[in-house]
XYZ file of N, CA, C and O in Angstrom:
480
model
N -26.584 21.380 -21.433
C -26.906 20.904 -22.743
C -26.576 19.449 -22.927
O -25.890 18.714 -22.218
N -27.061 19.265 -23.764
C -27.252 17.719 -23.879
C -25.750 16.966 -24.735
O -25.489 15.772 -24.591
N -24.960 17.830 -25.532
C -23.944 17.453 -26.000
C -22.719 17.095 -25.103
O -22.231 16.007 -24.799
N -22.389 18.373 -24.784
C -20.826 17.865 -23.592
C -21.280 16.949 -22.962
O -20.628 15.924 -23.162
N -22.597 16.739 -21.869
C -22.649 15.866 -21.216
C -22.781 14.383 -21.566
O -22.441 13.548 -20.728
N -23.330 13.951 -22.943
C -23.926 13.105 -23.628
C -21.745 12.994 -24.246
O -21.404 11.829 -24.452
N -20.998 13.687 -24.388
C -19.987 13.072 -24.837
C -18.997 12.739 -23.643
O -18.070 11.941 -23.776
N -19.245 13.350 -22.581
C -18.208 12.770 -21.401
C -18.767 11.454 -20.861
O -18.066 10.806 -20.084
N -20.263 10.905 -21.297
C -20.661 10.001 -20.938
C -20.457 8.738 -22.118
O -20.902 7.608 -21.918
N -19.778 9.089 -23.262
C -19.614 8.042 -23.910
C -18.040 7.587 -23.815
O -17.597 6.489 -24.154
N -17.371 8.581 -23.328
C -16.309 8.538 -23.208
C -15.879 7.681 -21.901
O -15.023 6.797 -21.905
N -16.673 8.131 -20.725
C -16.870 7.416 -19.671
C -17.309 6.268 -19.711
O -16.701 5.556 -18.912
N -18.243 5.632 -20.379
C -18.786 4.475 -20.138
C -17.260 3.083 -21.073
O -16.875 1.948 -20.790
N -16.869 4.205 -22.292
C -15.672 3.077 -23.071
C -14.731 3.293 -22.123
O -14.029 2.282 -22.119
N -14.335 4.067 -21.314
C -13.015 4.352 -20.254
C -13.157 3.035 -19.285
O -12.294 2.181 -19.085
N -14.440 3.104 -18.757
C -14.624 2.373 -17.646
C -14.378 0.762 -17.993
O -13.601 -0.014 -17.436
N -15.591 0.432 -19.452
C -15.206 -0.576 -20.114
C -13.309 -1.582 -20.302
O -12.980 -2.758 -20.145
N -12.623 -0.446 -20.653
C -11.512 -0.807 -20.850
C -11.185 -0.921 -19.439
O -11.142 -2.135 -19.241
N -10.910 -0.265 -18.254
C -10.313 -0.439 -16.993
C -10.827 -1.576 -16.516
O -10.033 -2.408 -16.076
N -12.132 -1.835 -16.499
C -12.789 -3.497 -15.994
C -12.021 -4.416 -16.599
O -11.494 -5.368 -16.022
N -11.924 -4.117 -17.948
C -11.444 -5.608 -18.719
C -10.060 -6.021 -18.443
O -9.730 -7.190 -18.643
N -8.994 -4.908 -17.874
C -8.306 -5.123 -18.144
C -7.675 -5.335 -16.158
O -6.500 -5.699 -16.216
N -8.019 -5.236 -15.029
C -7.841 -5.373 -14.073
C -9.132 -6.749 -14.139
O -8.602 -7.585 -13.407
N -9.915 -7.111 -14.417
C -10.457 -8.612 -14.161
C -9.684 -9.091 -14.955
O -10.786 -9.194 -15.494
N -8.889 -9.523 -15.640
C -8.152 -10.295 -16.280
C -7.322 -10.866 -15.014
O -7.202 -12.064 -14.759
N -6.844 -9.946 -14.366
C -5.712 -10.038 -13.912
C -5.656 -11.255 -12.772
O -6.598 -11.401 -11.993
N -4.205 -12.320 -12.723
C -4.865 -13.488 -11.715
C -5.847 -14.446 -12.296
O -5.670 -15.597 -11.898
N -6.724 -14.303 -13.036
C -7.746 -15.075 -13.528
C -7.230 -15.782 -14.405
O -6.338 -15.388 -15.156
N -7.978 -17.471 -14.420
C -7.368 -18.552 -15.557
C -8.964 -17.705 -16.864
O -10.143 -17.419 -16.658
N -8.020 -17.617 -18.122
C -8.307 -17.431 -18.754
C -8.989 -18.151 -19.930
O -8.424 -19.201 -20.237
N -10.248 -17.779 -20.779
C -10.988 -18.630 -21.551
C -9.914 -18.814 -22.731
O -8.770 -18.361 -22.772
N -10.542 -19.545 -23.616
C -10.064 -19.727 -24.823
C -9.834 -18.443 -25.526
O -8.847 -17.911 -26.033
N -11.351 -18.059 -25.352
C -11.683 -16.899 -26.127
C -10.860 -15.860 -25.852
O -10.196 -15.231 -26.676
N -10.933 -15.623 -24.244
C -9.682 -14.519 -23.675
C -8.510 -14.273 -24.029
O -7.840 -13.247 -24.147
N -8.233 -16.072 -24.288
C -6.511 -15.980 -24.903
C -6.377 -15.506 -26.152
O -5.308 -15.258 -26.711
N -7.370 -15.389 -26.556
C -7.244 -14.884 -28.205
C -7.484 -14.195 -28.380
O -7.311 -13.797 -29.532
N -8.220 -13.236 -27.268
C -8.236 -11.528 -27.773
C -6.911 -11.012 -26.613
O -6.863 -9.874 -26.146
N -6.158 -11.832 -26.375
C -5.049 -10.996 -25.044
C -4.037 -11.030 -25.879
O -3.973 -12.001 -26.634
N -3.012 -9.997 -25.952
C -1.848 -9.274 -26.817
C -1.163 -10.229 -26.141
O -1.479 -10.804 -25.100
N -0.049 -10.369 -26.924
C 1.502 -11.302 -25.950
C 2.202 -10.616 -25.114
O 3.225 -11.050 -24.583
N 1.519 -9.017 -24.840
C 2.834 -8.570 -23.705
C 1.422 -8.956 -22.640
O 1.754 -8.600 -21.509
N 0.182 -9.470 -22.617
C -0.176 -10.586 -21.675
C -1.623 -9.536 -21.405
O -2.624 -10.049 -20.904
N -1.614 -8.017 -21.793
C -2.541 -6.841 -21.956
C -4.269 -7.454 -22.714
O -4.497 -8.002 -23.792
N -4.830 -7.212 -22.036
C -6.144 -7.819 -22.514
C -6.364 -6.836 -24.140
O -5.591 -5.918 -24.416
N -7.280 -7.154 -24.866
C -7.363 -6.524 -26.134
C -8.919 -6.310 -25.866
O -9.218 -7.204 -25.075
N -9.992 -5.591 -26.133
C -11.161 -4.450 -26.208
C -11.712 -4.964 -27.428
O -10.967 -5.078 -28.402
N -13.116 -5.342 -27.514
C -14.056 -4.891 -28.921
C -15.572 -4.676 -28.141
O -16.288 -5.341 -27.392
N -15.597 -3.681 -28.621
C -16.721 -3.131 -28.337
C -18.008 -3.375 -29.563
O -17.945 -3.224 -30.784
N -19.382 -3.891 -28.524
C -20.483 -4.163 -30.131
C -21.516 -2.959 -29.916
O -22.352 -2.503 -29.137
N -20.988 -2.794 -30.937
C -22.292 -1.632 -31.358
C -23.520 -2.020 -32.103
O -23.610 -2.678 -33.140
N -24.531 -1.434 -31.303
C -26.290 -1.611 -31.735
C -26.671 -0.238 -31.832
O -26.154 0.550 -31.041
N -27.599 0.228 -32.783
C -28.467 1.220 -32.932
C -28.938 1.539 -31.662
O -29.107 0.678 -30.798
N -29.180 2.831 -31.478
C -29.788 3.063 -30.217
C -30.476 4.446 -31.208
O -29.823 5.266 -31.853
N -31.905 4.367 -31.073
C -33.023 5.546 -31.935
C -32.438 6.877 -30.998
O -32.855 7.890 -31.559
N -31.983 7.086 -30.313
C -31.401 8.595 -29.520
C -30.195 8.492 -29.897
O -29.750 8.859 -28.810
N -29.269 8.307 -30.506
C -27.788 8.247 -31.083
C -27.876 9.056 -32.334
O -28.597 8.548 -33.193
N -27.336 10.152 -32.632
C -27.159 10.777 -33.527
C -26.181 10.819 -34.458
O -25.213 10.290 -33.911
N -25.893 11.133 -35.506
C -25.018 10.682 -36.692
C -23.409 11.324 -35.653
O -22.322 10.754 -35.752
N -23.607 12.375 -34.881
C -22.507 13.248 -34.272
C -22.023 12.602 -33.679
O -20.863 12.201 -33.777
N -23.186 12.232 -32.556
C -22.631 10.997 -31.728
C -21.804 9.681 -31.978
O -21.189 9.248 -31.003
N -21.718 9.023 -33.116
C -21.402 7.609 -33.499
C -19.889 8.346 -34.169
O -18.982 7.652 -34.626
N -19.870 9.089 -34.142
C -18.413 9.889 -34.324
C -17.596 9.763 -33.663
O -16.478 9.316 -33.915
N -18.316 10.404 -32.009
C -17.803 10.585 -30.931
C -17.351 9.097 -30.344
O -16.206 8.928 -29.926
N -18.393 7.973 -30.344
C -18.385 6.960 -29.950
C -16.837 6.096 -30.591
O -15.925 5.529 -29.989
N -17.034 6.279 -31.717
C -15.988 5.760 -32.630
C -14.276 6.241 -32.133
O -13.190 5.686 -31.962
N -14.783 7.423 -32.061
C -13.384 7.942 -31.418
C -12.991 7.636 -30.194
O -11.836 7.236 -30.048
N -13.833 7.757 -29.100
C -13.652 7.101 -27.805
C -13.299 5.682 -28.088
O -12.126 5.374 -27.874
N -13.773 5.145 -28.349
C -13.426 3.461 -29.083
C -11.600 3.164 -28.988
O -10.828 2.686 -28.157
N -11.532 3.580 -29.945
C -9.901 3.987 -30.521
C -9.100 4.635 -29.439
O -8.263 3.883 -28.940
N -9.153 5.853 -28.953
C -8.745 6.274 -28.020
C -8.642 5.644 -26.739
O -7.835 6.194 -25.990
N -9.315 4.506 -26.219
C -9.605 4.145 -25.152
C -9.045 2.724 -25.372
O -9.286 1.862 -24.527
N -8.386 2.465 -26.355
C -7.934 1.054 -26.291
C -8.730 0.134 -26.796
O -8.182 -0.940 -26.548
N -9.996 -0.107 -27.528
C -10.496 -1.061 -28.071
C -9.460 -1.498 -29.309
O -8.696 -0.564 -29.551
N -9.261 -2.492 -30.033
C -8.707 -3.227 -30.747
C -10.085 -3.255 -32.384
O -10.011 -3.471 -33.594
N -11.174 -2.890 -31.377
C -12.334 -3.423 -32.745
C -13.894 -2.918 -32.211
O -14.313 -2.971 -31.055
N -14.302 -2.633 -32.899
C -15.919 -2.334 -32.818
C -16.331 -3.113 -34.084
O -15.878 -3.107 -35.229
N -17.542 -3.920 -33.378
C -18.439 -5.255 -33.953
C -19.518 -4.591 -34.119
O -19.682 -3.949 -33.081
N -20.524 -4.339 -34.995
C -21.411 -3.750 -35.584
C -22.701 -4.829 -36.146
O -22.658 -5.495 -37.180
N -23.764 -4.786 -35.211
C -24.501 -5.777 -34.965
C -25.795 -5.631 -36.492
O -26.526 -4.645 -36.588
N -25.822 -6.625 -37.371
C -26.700 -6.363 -38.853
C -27.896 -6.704 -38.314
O -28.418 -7.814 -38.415
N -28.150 -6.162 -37.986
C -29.645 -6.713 -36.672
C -31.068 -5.134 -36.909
O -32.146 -5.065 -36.318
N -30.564 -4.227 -37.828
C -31.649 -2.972 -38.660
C -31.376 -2.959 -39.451
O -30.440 -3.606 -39.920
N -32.380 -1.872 -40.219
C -32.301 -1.585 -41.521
C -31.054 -0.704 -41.636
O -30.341 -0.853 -42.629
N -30.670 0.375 -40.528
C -29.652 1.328 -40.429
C -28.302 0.689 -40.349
O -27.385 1.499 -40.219
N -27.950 -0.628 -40.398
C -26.820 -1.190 -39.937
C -25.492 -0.835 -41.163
O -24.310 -0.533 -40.995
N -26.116 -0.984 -42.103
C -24.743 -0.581 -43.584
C -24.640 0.612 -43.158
O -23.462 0.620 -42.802
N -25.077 1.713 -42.923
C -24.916 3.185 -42.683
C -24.601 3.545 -41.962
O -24.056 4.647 -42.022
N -24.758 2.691 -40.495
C -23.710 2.833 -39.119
C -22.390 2.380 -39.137
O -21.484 3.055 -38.649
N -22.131 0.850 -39.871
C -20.540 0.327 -40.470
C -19.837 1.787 -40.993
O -18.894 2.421 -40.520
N -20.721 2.051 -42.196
C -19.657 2.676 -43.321
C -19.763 4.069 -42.528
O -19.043 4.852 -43.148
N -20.378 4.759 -41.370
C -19.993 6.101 -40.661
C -18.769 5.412 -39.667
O -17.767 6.127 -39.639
N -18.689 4.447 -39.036
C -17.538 4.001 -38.032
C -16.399 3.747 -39.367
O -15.322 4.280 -39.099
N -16.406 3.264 -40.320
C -15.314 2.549 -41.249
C -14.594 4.702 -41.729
O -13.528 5.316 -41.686
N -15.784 4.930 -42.044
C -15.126 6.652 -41.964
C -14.124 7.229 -40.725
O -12.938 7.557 -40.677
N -15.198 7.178 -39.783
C -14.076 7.904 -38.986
C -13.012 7.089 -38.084
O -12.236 7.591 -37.271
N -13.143 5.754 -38.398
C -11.346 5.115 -38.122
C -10.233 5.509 -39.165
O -9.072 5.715 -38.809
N -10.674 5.607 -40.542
C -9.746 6.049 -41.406
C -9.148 7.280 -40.929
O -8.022 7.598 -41.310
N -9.943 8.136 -39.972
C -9.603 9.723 -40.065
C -8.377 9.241 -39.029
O -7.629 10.218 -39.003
N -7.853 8.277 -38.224
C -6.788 7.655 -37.442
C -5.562 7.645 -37.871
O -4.523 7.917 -37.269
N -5.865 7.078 -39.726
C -4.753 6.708 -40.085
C -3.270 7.587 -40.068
O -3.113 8.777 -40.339
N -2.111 6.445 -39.601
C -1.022 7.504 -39.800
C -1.115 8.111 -38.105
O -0.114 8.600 -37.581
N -2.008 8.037 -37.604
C -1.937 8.844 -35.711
C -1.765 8.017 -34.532
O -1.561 6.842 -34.836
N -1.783 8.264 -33.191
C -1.522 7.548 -32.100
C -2.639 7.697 -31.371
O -2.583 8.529 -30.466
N -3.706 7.065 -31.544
C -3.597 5.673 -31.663
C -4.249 5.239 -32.945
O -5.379 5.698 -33.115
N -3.782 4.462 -33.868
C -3.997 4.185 -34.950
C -5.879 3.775 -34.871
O -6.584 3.792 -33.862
N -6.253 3.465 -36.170
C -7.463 3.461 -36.187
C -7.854 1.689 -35.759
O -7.173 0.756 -36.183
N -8.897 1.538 -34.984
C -9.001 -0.273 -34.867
C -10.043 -0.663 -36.299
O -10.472 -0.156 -37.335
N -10.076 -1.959 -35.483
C -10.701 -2.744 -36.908
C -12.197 -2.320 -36.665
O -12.479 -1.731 -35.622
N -13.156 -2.605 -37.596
C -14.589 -2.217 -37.445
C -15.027 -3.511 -38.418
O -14.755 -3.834 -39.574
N -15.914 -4.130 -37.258
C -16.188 -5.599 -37.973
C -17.833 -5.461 -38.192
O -18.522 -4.554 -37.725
N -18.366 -6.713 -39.115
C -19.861 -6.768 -38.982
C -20.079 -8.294 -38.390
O -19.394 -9.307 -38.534
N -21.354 -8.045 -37.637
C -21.492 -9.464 -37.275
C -23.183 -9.488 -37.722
O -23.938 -8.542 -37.947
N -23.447 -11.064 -37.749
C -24.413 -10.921 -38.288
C -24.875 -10.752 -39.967
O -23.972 -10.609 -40.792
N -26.379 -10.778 -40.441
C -26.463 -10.971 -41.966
C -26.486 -9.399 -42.382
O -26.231 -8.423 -41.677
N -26.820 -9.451 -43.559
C -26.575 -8.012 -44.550
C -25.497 -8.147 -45.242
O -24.744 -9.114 -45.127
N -25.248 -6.797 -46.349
C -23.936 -7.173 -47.526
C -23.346 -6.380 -47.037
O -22.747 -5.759 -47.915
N -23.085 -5.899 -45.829
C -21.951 -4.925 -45.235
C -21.652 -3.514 -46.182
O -22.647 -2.814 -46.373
N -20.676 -3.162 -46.639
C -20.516 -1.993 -47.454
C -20.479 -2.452 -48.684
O -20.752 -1.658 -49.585
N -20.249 -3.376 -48.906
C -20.562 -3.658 -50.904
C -21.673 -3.670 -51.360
O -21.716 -3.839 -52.578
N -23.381 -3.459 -50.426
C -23.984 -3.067 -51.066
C -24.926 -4.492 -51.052
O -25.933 -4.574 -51.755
């Protein structure tokens, strides 16, 4: 079925994400930019950008969100680039709240790009 496999693969692809980022760091002179997403115990920091994808289901961006968090991202960037973009923010801005208070706390969920974000 298309679910378990479709969620060990989102889980897999943010797992893998985080292990790259954080073994290429390593040894390497670092950008500007790098230095400013790298924590002071010297640990690279994760944001993941999210785009609509028309096969992504409301279940899925759940799942995604949670893998996110779980896997060490710091932030998911949420690209205003459709019409669906306020409705994908405010489903990720939902289920980081469901974090609050847990280990691993919920990350930030940013917008990039135009649109009025959740105010409408």
């Amino acid at each position: 079925g298309r679910g378990r496999s479709h969620r060990f693969g989102i889980n897999h692809v943010v797992a893998s994400a985080a292990r790259s980022s954080r073994s290429g760091a390593a040894g390497k002179e670092r950008s500007k930019l790098g230095q400013k997403l790298s924590k002071k115990s010297g640990a690279v920091s994760m944001l993941v950008e999210y785009r609509r994808d028309p096969m992504l289901i409301a279940h899925d961006l759940s799942e995604l969100s949670a893998a996110c968090r779980e896997n060490g991202a710091v932030g998911i960037v949420v690209s205003f680039d459709d019409e669906h973009a306020a409705e994908d923010l405010a489903s990720l801005v939902r289920e980081q709240r469901l974090a609050k208070g847990c280990f691993p706390g919920p990350c930030a969920v940013l917008q990039r790009g135009g649109g009025s974000g959740l105010g409408g």
